[in-house]
mmCIF file of C-alpha atoms in Angstrom:
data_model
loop_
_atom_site.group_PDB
_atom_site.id
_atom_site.type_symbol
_atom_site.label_atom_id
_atom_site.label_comp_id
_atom_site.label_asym_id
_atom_site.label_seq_id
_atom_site.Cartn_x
_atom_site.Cartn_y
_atom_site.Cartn_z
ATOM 1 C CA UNK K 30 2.114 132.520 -1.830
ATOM 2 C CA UNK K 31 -0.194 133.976 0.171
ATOM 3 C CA UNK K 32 -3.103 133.613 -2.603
ATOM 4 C CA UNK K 33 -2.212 130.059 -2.506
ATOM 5 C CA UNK K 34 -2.274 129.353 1.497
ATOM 6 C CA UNK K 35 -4.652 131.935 2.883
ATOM 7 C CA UNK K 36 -4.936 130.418 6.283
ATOM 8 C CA UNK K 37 -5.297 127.757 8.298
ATOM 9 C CA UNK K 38 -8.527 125.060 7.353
ATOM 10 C CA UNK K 39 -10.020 122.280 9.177
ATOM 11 C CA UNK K 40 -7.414 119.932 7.729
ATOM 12 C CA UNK K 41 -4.506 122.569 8.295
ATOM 13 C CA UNK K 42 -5.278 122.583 11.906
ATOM 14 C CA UNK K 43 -5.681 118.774 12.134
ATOM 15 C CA UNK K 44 -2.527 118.066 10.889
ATOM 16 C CA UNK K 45 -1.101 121.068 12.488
ATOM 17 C CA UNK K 46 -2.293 118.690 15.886
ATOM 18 C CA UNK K 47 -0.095 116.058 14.530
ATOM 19 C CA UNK K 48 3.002 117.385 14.406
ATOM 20 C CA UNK K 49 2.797 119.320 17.783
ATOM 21 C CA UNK K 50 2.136 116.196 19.544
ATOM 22 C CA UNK K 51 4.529 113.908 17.364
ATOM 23 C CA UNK K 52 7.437 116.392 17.460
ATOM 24 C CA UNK K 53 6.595 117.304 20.786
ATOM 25 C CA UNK K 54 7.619 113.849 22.204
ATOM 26 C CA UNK K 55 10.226 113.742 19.880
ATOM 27 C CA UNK K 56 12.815 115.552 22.337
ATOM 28 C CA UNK K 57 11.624 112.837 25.068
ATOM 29 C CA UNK K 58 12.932 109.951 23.108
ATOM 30 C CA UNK K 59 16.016 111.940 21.415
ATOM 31 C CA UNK K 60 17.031 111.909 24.693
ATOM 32 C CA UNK K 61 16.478 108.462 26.480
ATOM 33 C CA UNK K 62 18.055 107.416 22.854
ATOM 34 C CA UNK K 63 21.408 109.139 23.408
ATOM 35 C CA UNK K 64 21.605 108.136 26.814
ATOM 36 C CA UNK K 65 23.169 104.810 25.277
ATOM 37 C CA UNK K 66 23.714 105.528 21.560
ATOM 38 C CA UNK K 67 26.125 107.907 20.384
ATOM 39 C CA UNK K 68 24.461 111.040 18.321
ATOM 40 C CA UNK K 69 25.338 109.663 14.592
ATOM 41 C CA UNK K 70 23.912 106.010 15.540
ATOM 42 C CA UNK K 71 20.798 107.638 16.518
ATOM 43 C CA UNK K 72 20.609 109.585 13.642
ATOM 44 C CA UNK K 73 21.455 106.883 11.329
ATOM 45 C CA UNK K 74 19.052 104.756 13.080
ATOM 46 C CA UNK K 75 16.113 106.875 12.569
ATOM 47 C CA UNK K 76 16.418 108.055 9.382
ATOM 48 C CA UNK K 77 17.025 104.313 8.196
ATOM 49 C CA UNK K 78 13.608 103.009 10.216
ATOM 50 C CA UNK K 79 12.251 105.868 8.842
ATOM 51 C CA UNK K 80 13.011 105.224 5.227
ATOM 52 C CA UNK K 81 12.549 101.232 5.801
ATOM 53 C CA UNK K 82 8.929 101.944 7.052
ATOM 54 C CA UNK K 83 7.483 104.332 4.103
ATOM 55 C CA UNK K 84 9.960 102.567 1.290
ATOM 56 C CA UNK K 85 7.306 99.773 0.432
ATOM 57 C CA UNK K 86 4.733 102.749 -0.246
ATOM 58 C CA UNK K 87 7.251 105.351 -1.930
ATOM 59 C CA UNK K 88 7.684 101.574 -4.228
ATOM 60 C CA UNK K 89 4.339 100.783 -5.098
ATOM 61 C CA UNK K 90 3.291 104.816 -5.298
ATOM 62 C CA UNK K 91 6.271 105.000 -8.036
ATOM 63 C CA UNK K 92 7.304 107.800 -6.369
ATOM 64 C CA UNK K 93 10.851 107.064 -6.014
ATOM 65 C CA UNK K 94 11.327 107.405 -9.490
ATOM 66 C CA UNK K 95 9.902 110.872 -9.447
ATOM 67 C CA UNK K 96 11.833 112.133 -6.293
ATOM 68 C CA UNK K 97 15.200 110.477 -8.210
ATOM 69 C CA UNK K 98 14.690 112.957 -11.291
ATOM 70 C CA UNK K 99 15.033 116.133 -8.329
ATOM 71 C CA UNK K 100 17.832 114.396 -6.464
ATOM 72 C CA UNK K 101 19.923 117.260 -5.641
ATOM 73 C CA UNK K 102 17.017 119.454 -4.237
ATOM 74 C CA UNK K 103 15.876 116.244 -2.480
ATOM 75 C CA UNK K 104 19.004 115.784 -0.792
ATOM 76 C CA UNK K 105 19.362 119.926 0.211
ATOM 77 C CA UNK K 106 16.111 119.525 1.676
ATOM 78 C CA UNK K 107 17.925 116.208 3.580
ATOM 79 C CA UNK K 108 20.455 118.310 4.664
ATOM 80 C CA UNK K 109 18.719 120.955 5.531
ATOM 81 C CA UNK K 110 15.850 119.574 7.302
ATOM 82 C CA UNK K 111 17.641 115.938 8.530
ATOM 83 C CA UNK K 112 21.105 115.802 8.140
ATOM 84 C CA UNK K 113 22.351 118.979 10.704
ATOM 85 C CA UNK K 114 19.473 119.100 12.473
ATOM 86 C CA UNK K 115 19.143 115.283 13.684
ATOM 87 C CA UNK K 116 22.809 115.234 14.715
ATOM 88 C CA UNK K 117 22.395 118.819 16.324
ATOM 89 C CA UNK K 118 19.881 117.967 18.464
ATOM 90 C CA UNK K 119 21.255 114.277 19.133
ATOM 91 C CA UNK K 120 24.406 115.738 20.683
ATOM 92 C CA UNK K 121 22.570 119.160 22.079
ATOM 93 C CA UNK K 122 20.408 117.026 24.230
ATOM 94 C CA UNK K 123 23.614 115.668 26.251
ATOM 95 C CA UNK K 124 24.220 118.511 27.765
ATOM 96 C CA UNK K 125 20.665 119.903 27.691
ATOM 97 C CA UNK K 126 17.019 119.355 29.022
ATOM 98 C CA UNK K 127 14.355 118.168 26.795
ATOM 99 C CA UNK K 128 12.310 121.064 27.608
ATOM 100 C CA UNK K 129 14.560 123.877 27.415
ATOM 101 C CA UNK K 130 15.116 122.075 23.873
ATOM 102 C CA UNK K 131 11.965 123.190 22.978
ATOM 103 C CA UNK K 132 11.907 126.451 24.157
ATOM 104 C CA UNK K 133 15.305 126.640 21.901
ATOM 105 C CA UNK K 134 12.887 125.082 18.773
ATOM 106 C CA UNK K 135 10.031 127.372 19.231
ATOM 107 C CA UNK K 136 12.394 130.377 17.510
ATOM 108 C CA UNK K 137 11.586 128.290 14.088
ATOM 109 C CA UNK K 138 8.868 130.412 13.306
ATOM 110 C CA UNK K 139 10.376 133.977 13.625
ATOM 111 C CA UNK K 140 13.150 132.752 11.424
ATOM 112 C CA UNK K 141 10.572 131.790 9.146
ATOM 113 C CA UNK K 142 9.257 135.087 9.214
ATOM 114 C CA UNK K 143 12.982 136.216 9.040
ATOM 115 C CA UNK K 144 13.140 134.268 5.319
ATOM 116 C CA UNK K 145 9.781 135.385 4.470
ATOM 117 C CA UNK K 146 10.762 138.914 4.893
ATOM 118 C CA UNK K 147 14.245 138.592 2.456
ATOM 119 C CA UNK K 148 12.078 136.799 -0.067
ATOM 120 C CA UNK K 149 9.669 139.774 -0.309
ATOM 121 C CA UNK K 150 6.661 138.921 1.650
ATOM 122 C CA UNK K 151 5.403 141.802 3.854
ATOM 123 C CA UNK K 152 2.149 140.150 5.152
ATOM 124 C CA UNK K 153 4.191 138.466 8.097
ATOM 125 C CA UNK K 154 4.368 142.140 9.389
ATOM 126 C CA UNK K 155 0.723 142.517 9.664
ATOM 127 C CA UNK K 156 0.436 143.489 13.424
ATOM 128 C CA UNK K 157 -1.876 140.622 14.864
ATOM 129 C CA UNK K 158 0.458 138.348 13.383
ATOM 130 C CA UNK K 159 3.592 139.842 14.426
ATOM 131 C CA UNK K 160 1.962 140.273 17.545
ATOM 132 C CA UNK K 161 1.001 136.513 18.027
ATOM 133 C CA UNK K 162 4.523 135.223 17.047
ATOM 134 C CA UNK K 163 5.764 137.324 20.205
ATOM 135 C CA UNK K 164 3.223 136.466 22.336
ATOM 136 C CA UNK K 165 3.540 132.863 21.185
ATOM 137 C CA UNK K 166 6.800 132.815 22.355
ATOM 138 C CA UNK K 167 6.768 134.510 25.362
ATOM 139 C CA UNK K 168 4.135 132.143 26.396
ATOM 140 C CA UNK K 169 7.039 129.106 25.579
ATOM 141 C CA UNK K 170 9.368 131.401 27.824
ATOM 142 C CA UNK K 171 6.878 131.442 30.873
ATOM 143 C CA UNK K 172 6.202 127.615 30.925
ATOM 144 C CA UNK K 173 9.976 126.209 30.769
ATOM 145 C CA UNK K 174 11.997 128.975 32.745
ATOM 146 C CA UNK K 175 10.966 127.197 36.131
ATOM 147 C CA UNK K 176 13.345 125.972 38.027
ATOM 148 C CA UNK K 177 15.625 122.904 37.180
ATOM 149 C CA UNK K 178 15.188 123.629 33.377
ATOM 150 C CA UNK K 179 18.137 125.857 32.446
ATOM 151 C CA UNK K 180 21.510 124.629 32.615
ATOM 152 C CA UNK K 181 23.691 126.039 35.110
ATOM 153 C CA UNK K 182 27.106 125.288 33.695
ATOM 154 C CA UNK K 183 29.254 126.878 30.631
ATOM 155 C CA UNK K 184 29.430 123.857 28.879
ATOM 156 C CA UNK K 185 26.234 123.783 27.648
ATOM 157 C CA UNK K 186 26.736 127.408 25.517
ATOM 158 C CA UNK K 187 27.761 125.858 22.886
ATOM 159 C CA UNK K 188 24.764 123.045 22.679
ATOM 160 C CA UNK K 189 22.389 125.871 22.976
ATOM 161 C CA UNK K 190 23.603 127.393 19.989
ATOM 162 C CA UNK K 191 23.701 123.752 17.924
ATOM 163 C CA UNK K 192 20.010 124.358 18.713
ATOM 164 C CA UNK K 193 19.310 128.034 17.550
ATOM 165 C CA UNK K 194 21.168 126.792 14.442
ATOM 166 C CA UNK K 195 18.844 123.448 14.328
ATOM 167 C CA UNK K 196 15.633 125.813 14.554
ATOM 168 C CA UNK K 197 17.145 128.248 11.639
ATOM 169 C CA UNK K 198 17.701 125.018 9.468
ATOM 170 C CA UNK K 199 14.170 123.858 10.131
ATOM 171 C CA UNK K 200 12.762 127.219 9.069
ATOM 172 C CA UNK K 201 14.797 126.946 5.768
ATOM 173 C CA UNK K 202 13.598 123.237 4.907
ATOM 174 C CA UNK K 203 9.866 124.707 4.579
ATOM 175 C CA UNK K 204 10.725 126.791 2.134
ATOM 176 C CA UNK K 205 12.485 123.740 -0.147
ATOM 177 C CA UNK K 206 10.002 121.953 -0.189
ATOM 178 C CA UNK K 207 7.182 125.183 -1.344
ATOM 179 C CA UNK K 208 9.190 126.578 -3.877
ATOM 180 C CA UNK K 209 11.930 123.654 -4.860
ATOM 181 C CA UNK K 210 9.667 119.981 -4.541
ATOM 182 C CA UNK K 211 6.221 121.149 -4.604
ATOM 183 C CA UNK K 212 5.314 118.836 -8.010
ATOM 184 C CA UNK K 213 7.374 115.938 -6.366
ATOM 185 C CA UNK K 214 5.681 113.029 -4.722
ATOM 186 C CA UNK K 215 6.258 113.772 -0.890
ATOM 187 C CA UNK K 216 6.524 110.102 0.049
ATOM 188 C CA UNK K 217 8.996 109.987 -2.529
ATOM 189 C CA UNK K 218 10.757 113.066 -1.589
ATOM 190 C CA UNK K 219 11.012 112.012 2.369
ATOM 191 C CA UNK K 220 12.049 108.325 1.610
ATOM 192 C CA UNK K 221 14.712 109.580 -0.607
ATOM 193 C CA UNK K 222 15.999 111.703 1.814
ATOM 194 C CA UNK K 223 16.338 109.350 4.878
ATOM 195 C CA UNK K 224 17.356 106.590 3.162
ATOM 196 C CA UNK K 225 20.181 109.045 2.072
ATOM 197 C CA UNK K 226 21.126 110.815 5.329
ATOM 198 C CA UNK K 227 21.050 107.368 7.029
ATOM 199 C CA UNK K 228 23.541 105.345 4.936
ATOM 200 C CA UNK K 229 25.512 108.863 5.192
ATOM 201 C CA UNK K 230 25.692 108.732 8.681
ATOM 202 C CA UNK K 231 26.282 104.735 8.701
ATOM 203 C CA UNK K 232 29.170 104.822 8.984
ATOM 204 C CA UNK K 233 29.841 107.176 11.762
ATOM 205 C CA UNK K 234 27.504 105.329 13.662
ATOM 206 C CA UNK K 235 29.328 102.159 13.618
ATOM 207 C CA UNK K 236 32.748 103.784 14.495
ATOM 208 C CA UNK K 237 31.234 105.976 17.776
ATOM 209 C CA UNK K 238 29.052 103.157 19.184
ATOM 210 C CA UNK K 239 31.077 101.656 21.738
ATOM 211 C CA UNK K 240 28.653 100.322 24.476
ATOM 212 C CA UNK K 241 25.529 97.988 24.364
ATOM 213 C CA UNK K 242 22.876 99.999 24.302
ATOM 214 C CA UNK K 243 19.764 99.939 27.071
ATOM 215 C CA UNK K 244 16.084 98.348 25.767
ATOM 216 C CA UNK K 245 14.910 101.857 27.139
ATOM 217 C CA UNK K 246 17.114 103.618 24.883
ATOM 218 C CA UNK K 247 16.512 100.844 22.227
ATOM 219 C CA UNK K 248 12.662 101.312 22.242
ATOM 220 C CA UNK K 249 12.680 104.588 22.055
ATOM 221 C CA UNK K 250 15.201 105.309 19.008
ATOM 222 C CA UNK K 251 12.347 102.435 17.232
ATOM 223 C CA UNK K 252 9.591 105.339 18.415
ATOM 224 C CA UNK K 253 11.689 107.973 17.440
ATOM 225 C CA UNK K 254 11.929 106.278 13.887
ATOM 226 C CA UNK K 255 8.761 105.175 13.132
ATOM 227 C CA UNK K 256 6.502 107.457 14.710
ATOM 228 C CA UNK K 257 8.591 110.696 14.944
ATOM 229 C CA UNK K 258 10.654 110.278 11.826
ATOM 230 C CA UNK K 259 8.380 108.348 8.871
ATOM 231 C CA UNK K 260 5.191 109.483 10.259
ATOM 232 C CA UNK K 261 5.660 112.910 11.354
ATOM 233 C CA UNK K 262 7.640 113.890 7.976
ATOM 234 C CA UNK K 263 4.388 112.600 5.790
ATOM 235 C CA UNK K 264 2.328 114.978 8.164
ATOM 236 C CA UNK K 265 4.639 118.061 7.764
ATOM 237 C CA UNK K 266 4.910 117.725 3.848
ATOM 238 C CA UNK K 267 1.276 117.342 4.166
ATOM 239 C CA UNK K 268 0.809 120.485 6.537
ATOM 240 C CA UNK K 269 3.329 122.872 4.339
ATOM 241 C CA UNK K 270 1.200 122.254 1.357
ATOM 242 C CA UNK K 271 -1.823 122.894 3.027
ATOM 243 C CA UNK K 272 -0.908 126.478 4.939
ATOM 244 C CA UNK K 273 2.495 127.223 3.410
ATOM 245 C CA UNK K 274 5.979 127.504 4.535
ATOM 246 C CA UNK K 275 5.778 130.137 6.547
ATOM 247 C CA UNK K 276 2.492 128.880 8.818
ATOM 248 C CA UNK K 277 3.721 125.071 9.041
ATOM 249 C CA UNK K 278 6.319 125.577 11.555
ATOM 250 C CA UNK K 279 4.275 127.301 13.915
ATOM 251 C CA UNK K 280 3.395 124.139 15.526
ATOM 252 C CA UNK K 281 7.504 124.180 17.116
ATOM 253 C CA UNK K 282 5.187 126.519 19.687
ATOM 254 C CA UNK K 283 3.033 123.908 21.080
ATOM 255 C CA UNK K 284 6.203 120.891 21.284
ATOM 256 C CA UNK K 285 8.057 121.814 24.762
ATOM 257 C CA UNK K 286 4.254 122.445 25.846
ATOM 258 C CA UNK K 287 3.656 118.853 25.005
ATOM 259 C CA UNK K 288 6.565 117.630 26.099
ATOM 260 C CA UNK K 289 5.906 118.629 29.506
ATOM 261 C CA UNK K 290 2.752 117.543 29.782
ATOM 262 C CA UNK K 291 3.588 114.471 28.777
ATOM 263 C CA UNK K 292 6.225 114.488 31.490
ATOM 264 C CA UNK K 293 3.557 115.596 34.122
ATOM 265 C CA UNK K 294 1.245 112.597 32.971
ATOM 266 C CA UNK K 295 3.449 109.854 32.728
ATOM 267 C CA UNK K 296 6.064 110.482 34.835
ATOM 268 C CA UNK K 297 4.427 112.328 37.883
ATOM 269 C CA UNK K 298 6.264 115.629 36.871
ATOM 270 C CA UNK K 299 4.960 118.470 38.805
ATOM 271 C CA UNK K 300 2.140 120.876 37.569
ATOM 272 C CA UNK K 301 4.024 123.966 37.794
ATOM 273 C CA UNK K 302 2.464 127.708 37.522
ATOM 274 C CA UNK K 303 4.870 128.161 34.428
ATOM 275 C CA UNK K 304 2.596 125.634 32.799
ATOM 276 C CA UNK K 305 -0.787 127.020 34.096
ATOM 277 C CA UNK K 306 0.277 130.561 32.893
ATOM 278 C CA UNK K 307 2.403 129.895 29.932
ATOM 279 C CA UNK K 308 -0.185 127.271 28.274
ATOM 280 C CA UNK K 309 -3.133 129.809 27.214
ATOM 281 C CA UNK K 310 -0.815 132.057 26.065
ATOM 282 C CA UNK K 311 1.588 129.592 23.985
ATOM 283 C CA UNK K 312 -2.058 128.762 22.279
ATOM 284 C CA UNK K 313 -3.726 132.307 21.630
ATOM 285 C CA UNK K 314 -0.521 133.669 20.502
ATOM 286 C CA UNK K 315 -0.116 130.259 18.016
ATOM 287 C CA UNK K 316 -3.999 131.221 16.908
ATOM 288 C CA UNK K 317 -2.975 134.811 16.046
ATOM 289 C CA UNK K 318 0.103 133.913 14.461
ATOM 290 C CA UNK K 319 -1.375 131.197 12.462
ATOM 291 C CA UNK K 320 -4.701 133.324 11.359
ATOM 292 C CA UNK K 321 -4.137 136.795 11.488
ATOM 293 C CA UNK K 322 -7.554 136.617 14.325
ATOM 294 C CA UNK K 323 -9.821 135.509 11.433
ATOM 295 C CA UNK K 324 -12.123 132.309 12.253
ATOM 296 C CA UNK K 325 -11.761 131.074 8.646
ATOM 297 C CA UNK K 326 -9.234 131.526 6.128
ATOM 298 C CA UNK K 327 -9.856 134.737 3.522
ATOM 299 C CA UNK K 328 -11.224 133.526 0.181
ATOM 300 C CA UNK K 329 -8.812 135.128 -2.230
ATOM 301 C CA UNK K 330 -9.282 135.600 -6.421
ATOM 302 C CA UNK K 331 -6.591 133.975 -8.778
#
């Protein structure tokens, strides 16, 4: 594996952009969505805009056909990766902040490095790695344990743990897709998948939606769909391919920092010395993590 993804390139790092800014807002709209949709409509909802906007592509690619012949390992990664994870979060951000949501996220990659480990890799332990997972997330730690962010009541145990388990799922789906769907069409793969999960959850939707939902929470399930769903899912197949299955998730670092930033520049959330502190860190430990302190990926023999 490592011979194969050797470290991050231009293009891993581009797309690596992507998906900490799309995912990052994703915990935004998750929860203006459930504010007025119940958790399955929302995840019904998005996985079906999802599938509706890259269907016409997966069509005219003919990669349907190709993700049909791989159907059960297409639907484990929809389980995996879309399934528990969309309705975890959906319901987790009732009782939680968006931010300390992401905080909850960022522990994707040390599970990754968790699997990597009970697989047989041993390059995850190399100490400037190691050492820039920690540091990665103690930098997430400084910038969202200000005040206001945790919850103060015993209720919301049991939401923080629908999290942990969301961010142990989302280090699993990685590894589906490397080892299980790497010669399948990704646009087939991913519209497969949500078109799947969505009529799945159709049903539920329609029995726990009981009042008219807001255009606030309207627009942004739509967002959360098209840009954070169907988008962001071509990026990460993209990403995963390009640095692996243990680097891709690395970006779950950088979301809560873009979520709050986003919060500080749209809606006039305080600056707050969590954020000044915590930001260079989340970033140089990401770098270490993600390179091992090397400016350009090793050039490896086959």
């Amino acid at each position: 594996m490592n011979a194969q993804h050797p470290g991050f390139t231009r293009k891993g790092w581009a797309l690596f952009a992507v998906m900490a800014f799309v995912w990052g807002i994703t915990y935004l709209f998750i929860k203006e969505a459930v504010a007025s949709y119940s958790p399955p409509a929302v995840v019904s909802a998005r996985t079906l805009l999802g599938a509706a906007v890259l269907l016409p592509f997966a069509i005219r690619a003919g990669a349907l056909k190709a993700a049909w012949k791989h159907w059960p390992w297409v639907m484990a990664f929809g389980l995996i990766e879309m399934a528990g994870p969309f309705l975890l979060l959906s319901h987790a951000e009732t009782q939680l902040p968006s931010g300390l949501t992401g905080l909850l996220v960022a522990t994707v990659p040390l599970f990754a490095v968790l699997i990597a480990l009970v697989r047989g890799d041993r390059s995850v332990l190399a100490p400037i790695r190691l050492g820039g997972l920690l540091l990665g997330f103690a930098g997430v730690a400084i910038v969202v344990a200000g005040p206001g962010l945790f919850p103060r009541d015993g209720a919301s145990a049991f939401a923080i743990g629908e999290v942990l388990l969301t961010a142990l799922l989302y280090a699993i789906a990685p590894f589906v897709i490397a080892y299980k769907l790497s010669d399948v069409p990704s646009i087939g793969t991913i519209t497969l998948a949500l078109l799947g999960i969505g009529l799945g959850y159709l049903p539920a939707a329609l029995l726990t939606q009981t009042e008219v939902p807001t255009l606030r929470s309207t627009v942004s399930l739509v967002l959360l769909g098209v840009i954070c769903t169907a988008v962001a899912f071509v990026a990460f197949f993209a990403l995963i391919r390009e640095v692996g299955p243990v680097r891709a998730p690395l970006f779950t670092y950088v979301n809560p920092i873009v979520a709050l930033v986003l919060g500080t520049v749209l809606l006039a959330e305080p600056v707050t010395p969590g954020l000044l502190i915590g930001l260079p860190v989340v970033l140089v430990g990401c770098w270490f993590a993600a390179t091992g302190g090397r400016l350009r990926p090793r050039v490896t023999g086959t």
